[in-house]
Amino acid sequence: MELRQLRYFSVLAEELHFGRAAERLHMSQPPLSVQLRKLEDELGLPLLDRSTRRVELTAAGLELQQRLAQVLPLLDEALTGLDEVQLGLRGRVSIGFVSSASYTLLPAGLRRFRELRPHVEPQLLPLTTSEQIERVQEGQLDAGIVRDPAASALYASTPLRSERLVACVPRDHALAAAELVTPAEVVEHPLIGYPRHLMAGFVDLVHAALAPACRQLRYAHKVVHEETGLGFVAAGEGITVLPETVREQLPVSIRAVTIDTELRSQLVAVTAPGGVESAAAAAFVECLVAAARG
């Protein structure tokens, strides 16, 4: 049994005339009659009474007509817009992001995306870099905004922004009045760090920037989220090193001082490898690139 046969029957049941039904269906009358005969054969019962001068529905035919009147509109509705989903013009897209992307880049990119794709609903998930990469590889996340990811063939990378490193210190700290501090000055104080297994690239970058000034870095605490790290800084527990965009959301109790190093932290968009990302995800990344360019 084919869906088109049910549609043919539904039209004939309305017209009760093979000629008019065939005209509505943009086909000739003989193929229409053949298809309806096949439908009756598959069901094993007559749907049409052809013994009179006009076509009439049998009891089974009338019941089928009533059922199809309920089912076919729902099916049509379910199929509507699938081409737009394929093109990334409708549906949903899941986006992960590190917290440092939420200050300027994500809001600007999101606003642009909503303007260009008003019928696509972004699902935003705050996740660490490692969590995002894992979910992108497993197909659970359409795109991610990560920091300092390792190069890999397991995901596609699009550079977004390069940022200097800053030392976040309490406003009354000895380094707070400086415009620029050296790594040696930073490592004189306890550090608030982050777990390497969740953000290996950034942790390694910070270590590379500071380690030449000290054989072993002193960590007072290690936390998952930079908001927690800043809370510890405000409490006087130590210094935390973050990308310079953190300045966008610092409380008045904390000051960010630029670290004198050539190393930069890279904010990167990741998607499925080999250009197999969804059209909506590709469009979202384009909006992020445009936002990063200002």
Tab-separated table of C-alpha atoms in Angstrom, residues 14-294:
chain	number	residue	atom	x	y	z
A	14	GLU	CA	-14.700	13.930	-2.444
A	15	GLU	CA	-15.480	14.139	-6.162
A	16	LEU	CA	-17.250	10.778	-6.621
A	17	HIS	CA	-16.270	11.091	-10.276
A	18	PHE	CA	-13.158	9.585	-11.882
A	19	GLY	CA	-12.812	12.309	-14.496
A	20	ARG	CA	-12.930	15.219	-12.040
A	21	ALA	CA	-10.684	13.382	-9.550
A	22	ALA	CA	-8.114	12.652	-12.274
A	23	GLU	CA	-8.161	16.304	-13.311
A	24	ARG	CA	-7.516	17.451	-9.731
A	25	LEU	CA	-4.670	14.965	-9.441
A	26	HIS	CA	-3.164	16.018	-12.803
A	27	MET	CA	-3.289	12.499	-14.191
A	28	SER	CA	-5.359	10.522	-16.666
A	29	GLN	CA	-8.334	8.445	-15.605
A	30	PRO	CA	-7.039	4.907	-16.397
A	31	PRO	CA	-3.956	5.036	-14.081
A	32	LEU	CA	-6.183	6.431	-11.337
A	33	SER	CA	-8.571	3.527	-11.709
A	34	VAL	CA	-5.689	1.049	-11.683
A	35	GLN	CA	-4.225	2.464	-8.461
A	36	LEU	CA	-7.559	2.377	-6.670
A	37	ARG	CA	-8.104	-1.222	-7.766
A	38	LYS	CA	-4.706	-2.073	-6.273
A	39	LEU	CA	-5.679	-0.347	-3.027
A	40	GLU	CA	-8.888	-2.389	-2.826
A	41	ASP	CA	-6.990	-5.594	-3.586
A	42	GLU	CA	-4.476	-4.910	-0.809
A	43	LEU	CA	-7.228	-4.130	1.682
A	44	GLY	CA	-9.228	-7.139	0.533
A	45	LEU	CA	-12.530	-5.286	0.369
A	46	PRO	CA	-14.344	-2.920	-1.989
A	47	LEU	CA	-14.162	0.804	-1.319
A	48	LEU	CA	-16.175	1.956	-4.333
A	49	ASP	CA	-19.473	0.882	-5.783
A	50	ARG	CA	-19.076	1.068	-9.562
A	51	SER	CA	-22.337	-0.682	-10.393
A	52	THR	CA	-24.324	2.548	-10.749
A	53	ARG	CA	-23.907	5.392	-13.230
A	54	ARG	CA	-22.034	7.381	-10.615
A	55	VAL	CA	-19.313	6.331	-8.206
A	56	GLU	CA	-20.479	5.702	-4.661
A	57	LEU	CA	-18.595	4.773	-1.529
A	58	THR	CA	-19.163	1.460	0.193
A	59	ALA	CA	-19.464	1.382	3.973
A	60	ALA	CA	-15.752	0.586	4.208
A	61	GLY	CA	-14.983	3.359	1.723
A	62	LEU	CA	-16.951	5.897	3.742
A	63	GLU	CA	-15.156	4.882	6.929
A	64	LEU	CA	-11.751	5.138	5.223
A	65	GLN	CA	-12.642	8.585	3.882
A	66	GLN	CA	-13.482	9.817	7.367
A	67	ARG	CA	-10.278	8.427	8.837
A	68	LEU	CA	-8.109	9.869	6.076
A	69	ALA	CA	-9.741	13.273	6.581
A	70	GLN	CA	-8.188	13.264	10.044
A	71	VAL	CA	-4.853	11.663	9.196
A	72	LEU	CA	-3.742	13.240	5.914
A	73	PRO	CA	-3.741	16.886	7.141
A	74	LEU	CA	-1.589	15.841	10.102
A	75	LEU	CA	0.800	14.044	7.773
A	76	ASP	CA	1.006	17.063	5.468
A	77	GLU	CA	1.751	19.272	8.473
A	78	ALA	CA	4.481	16.887	9.637
A	79	LEU	CA	6.156	17.009	6.225
A	80	THR	CA	5.891	20.768	5.774
A	81	GLY	CA	9.157	22.666	5.997
A	82	LEU	CA	11.508	19.668	5.973
A	83	ASP	CA	13.438	21.245	3.102
A	84	GLU	CA	13.866	24.387	5.219
A	85	VAL	CA	15.191	22.276	8.089
A	86	GLN	CA	17.703	20.692	5.714
A	87	LEU	CA	18.797	24.162	4.588
A	88	GLY	CA	19.133	25.373	8.177
A	89	LEU	CA	16.256	27.828	7.882
A	90	ARG	CA	13.987	26.138	10.409
A	91	GLY	CA	14.350	23.869	13.430
A	92	ARG	CA	16.883	23.868	16.245
A	93	VAL	CA	20.636	24.113	16.620
A	94	SER	CA	22.552	23.190	19.786
A	95	ILE	CA	25.481	25.458	20.652
A	96	GLY	CA	27.975	24.983	23.458
A	97	PHE	CA	30.136	27.793	24.786
A	98	VAL	CA	32.828	28.506	27.339
A	99	SER	CA	31.910	31.184	29.843
A	100	SER	CA	34.460	33.663	28.510
A	101	ALA	CA	32.595	33.687	25.172
A	102	SER	CA	29.392	34.854	26.835
A	103	TYR	CA	30.555	38.444	27.486
A	104	THR	CA	30.651	39.864	23.957
A	105	LEU	CA	31.147	37.327	21.171
A	106	LEU	CA	28.214	35.015	21.873
A	107	PRO	CA	25.635	37.809	22.413
A	108	ALA	CA	26.695	39.599	19.217
A	109	GLY	CA	26.757	36.389	17.175
A	110	LEU	CA	23.427	35.268	18.597
A	111	ARG	CA	21.713	38.546	17.758
A	112	ARG	CA	22.977	38.343	14.177
A	113	PHE	CA	21.892	34.703	13.868
A	114	ARG	CA	18.374	35.441	15.112
A	115	GLU	CA	18.048	38.204	12.516
A	116	LEU	CA	19.160	35.928	9.664
A	117	ARG	CA	17.495	32.692	10.853
A	118	PRO	CA	14.387	33.740	12.809
A	119	HIS	CA	12.819	30.267	12.559
A	120	VAL	CA	15.810	28.414	14.003
A	121	GLU	CA	15.856	28.127	17.789
A	122	PRO	CA	19.373	28.040	19.315
A	123	GLN	CA	19.807	25.816	22.354
A	124	LEU	CA	22.704	27.275	24.347
A	125	LEU	CA	24.726	25.069	26.689
A	126	PRO	CA	27.498	26.402	28.975
A	127	LEU	CA	30.194	23.711	28.850
A	128	THR	CA	33.950	23.406	29.210
A	129	THR	CA	36.135	22.969	26.143
A	130	SER	CA	36.617	19.232	26.653
A	131	GLU	CA	32.905	18.655	27.207
A	132	GLN	CA	32.033	20.498	24.010
A	133	ILE	CA	34.578	18.700	21.860
A	134	GLU	CA	33.387	15.344	23.147
A	135	ARG	CA	29.750	16.166	22.390
A	136	VAL	CA	30.546	17.535	18.926
A	137	GLN	CA	32.378	14.315	18.098
A	138	GLU	CA	29.469	12.237	19.373
A	139	GLY	CA	26.919	14.271	17.412
A	140	GLN	CA	25.216	15.571	20.566
A	141	LEU	CA	26.230	19.186	19.881
A	142	ASP	CA	26.009	21.004	16.549
A	143	ALA	CA	28.724	23.540	17.300
A	144	GLY	CA	30.859	24.719	20.180
A	145	ILE	CA	32.755	27.846	21.155
A	146	VAL	CA	35.900	26.555	22.845
A	147	ARG	CA	39.228	27.899	24.016
A	148	ASP	CA	42.672	26.774	22.864
A	149	PRO	CA	41.667	23.367	21.468
A	150	ALA	CA	44.324	20.998	20.167
A	151	ALA	CA	44.423	20.533	16.402
A	152	SER	CA	42.521	17.382	15.455
A	153	ALA	CA	40.968	15.671	12.462
A	154	LEU	CA	38.070	14.650	14.717
A	155	TYR	CA	36.465	18.088	14.483
A	156	ALA	CA	36.596	21.160	12.267
A	157	SER	CA	37.973	24.396	13.744
A	158	THR	CA	37.220	28.007	12.843
A	159	PRO	CA	39.366	30.684	14.567
A	160	LEU	CA	37.308	33.480	16.095
A	161	ARG	CA	39.428	35.677	18.320
A	162	SER	CA	42.957	35.935	19.705
A	163	GLU	CA	43.281	37.412	23.196
A	164	ARG	CA	46.019	38.520	25.557
A	165	LEU	CA	46.304	37.025	29.032
A	166	VAL	CA	45.519	39.080	32.119
A	167	ALA	CA	46.097	38.576	35.820
A	168	CYS	CA	42.929	39.142	37.828
A	169	VAL	CA	43.744	40.553	41.256
A	170	PRO	CA	41.831	42.219	44.100
A	171	ARG	CA	41.617	45.988	43.651
A	172	ASP	CA	43.771	46.539	46.745
A	173	HIS	CA	46.418	44.022	45.596
A	174	ALA	CA	50.058	45.064	45.152
A	175	LEU	CA	49.810	44.470	41.365
A	176	ALA	CA	46.476	46.237	40.889
A	177	ALA	CA	47.980	49.630	40.058
A	178	ALA	CA	50.222	48.287	37.271
A	179	GLU	CA	49.330	48.513	33.581
A	180	LEU	CA	51.558	45.566	32.709
A	181	VAL	CA	52.988	42.793	34.886
A	182	THR	CA	55.660	40.220	34.149
A	183	PRO	CA	55.166	36.469	34.587
A	184	ALA	CA	57.753	36.625	37.392
A	185	GLU	CA	55.590	39.125	39.278
A	186	VAL	CA	52.500	36.949	38.843
A	187	VAL	CA	54.055	33.703	40.107
A	188	GLU	CA	55.121	35.369	43.355
A	189	HIS	CA	51.494	34.983	44.447
A	190	PRO	CA	49.266	31.908	44.925
A	191	LEU	CA	47.236	31.045	41.840
A	192	ILE	CA	43.635	30.053	41.297
A	193	GLY	CA	43.868	27.453	38.529
A	194	TYR	CA	41.613	25.221	36.434
A	195	PRO	CA	41.514	21.435	35.867
A	196	ARG	CA	43.583	20.378	32.888
A	197	HIS	CA	41.314	17.473	31.890
A	198	LEU	CA	38.484	19.926	31.155
A	199	MET	CA	40.476	22.720	29.451
A	200	ALA	CA	43.880	21.302	28.571
A	201	GLY	CA	44.773	23.882	25.936
A	202	PHE	CA	44.183	26.916	28.127
A	203	VAL	CA	45.829	25.394	31.200
A	204	ASP	CA	48.900	24.500	29.121
A	205	LEU	CA	48.959	28.020	27.689
A	206	VAL	CA	48.949	29.598	31.150
A	207	HIS	CA	51.676	27.219	32.267
A	208	ALA	CA	53.767	28.065	29.200
A	209	ALA	CA	53.357	31.780	29.928
A	210	LEU	CA	54.258	31.563	33.629
A	211	ALA	CA	56.469	28.493	34.098
A	212	PRO	CA	59.691	30.044	32.701
A	213	ALA	CA	59.585	32.420	35.662
A	214	CYS	CA	59.147	29.648	38.208
A	215	ARG	CA	60.071	25.981	38.405
A	216	GLN	CA	56.733	25.021	39.912
A	217	LEU	CA	53.558	27.094	40.012
A	218	ARG	CA	51.807	27.443	43.368
A	219	TYR	CA	48.074	26.795	43.218
A	220	ALA	CA	45.901	27.766	46.148
A	221	HIS	CA	42.766	26.319	44.513
A	222	LYS	CA	41.616	24.736	41.264
A	223	VAL	CA	38.078	25.420	40.096
A	224	VAL	CA	35.974	24.513	37.054
A	225	HIS	CA	34.342	27.855	36.270
A	226	GLU	CA	36.082	31.182	35.951
A	227	GLU	CA	33.252	32.854	37.866
A	228	THR	CA	34.260	30.695	40.824
A	229	GLY	CA	37.877	31.624	40.287
A	230	LEU	CA	37.002	35.311	40.337
A	231	GLY	CA	35.064	34.788	43.532
A	232	PHE	CA	38.173	33.307	45.125
A	233	VAL	CA	40.210	36.260	43.851
A	234	ALA	CA	37.740	38.702	45.404
A	235	ALA	CA	38.083	36.789	48.677
A	236	GLY	CA	41.863	37.276	48.605
A	237	GLU	CA	42.678	33.612	47.978
A	238	GLY	CA	45.040	34.264	45.075
A	239	ILE	CA	45.437	35.444	41.470
A	240	THR	CA	43.780	33.887	38.446
A	241	VAL	CA	44.946	34.194	34.838
A	242	LEU	CA	42.233	34.592	32.211
A	243	PRO	CA	41.724	35.921	28.654
A	244	GLU	CA	41.389	39.680	28.435
A	245	THR	CA	37.667	39.637	27.574
A	246	VAL	CA	37.069	38.909	31.258
A	247	ARG	CA	37.316	42.683	31.700
A	248	GLU	CA	33.774	42.887	30.297
A	249	GLN	CA	32.285	41.379	33.436
A	250	LEU	CA	34.660	42.063	36.316
A	251	PRO	CA	33.153	43.376	39.552
A	252	VAL	CA	34.558	46.607	40.967
A	253	SER	CA	36.441	44.579	43.584
A	254	ILE	CA	38.738	43.021	40.944
A	255	ARG	CA	41.149	44.487	38.421
A	256	ALA	CA	42.602	42.766	35.328
A	257	VAL	CA	46.247	43.565	34.580
A	258	THR	CA	47.803	42.589	31.247
A	259	ILE	CA	50.606	40.008	31.471
A	260	ASP	CA	53.760	40.752	29.495
A	261	THR	CA	53.841	37.678	27.242
A	262	GLU	CA	53.627	37.064	23.514
A	263	LEU	CA	51.380	34.051	24.038
A	264	ARG	CA	47.734	34.487	23.148
A	265	SER	CA	44.581	32.536	23.983
A	266	GLN	CA	42.497	31.489	20.987
A	267	LEU	CA	38.713	31.384	20.959
A	268	VAL	CA	37.643	28.824	18.348
A	269	ALA	CA	34.389	27.445	16.926
A	270	VAL	CA	34.282	23.666	16.496
A	271	THR	CA	31.865	21.642	14.379
A	272	ALA	CA	31.672	18.155	12.898
A	273	PRO	CA	34.663	17.238	10.709
A	274	GLY	CA	34.722	17.090	6.941
A	275	GLY	CA	32.066	19.707	6.281
A	276	VAL	CA	29.235	17.475	7.532
A	277	GLU	CA	27.973	19.989	10.086
A	278	SER	CA	24.346	21.029	9.838
A	279	ALA	CA	23.508	24.047	7.709
A	280	ALA	CA	22.226	25.852	10.808
A	281	ALA	CA	25.484	25.183	12.663
A	282	ALA	CA	27.520	26.470	9.707
A	283	ALA	CA	25.373	29.620	9.619
A	284	PHE	CA	25.845	30.150	13.359
A	285	VAL	CA	29.620	29.902	12.989
A	286	GLU	CA	29.492	32.457	10.166
A	287	CYS	CA	27.634	34.818	12.481
A	288	LEU	CA	30.278	34.308	15.165
A	289	VAL	CA	33.050	35.080	12.672
A	290	ALA	CA	31.234	38.279	11.641
A	291	ALA	CA	30.762	39.244	15.297
A	292	ALA	CA	34.457	38.634	16.020
A	293	ARG	CA	35.388	40.973	13.180
A	294	GLY	CA	33.232	43.637	14.763
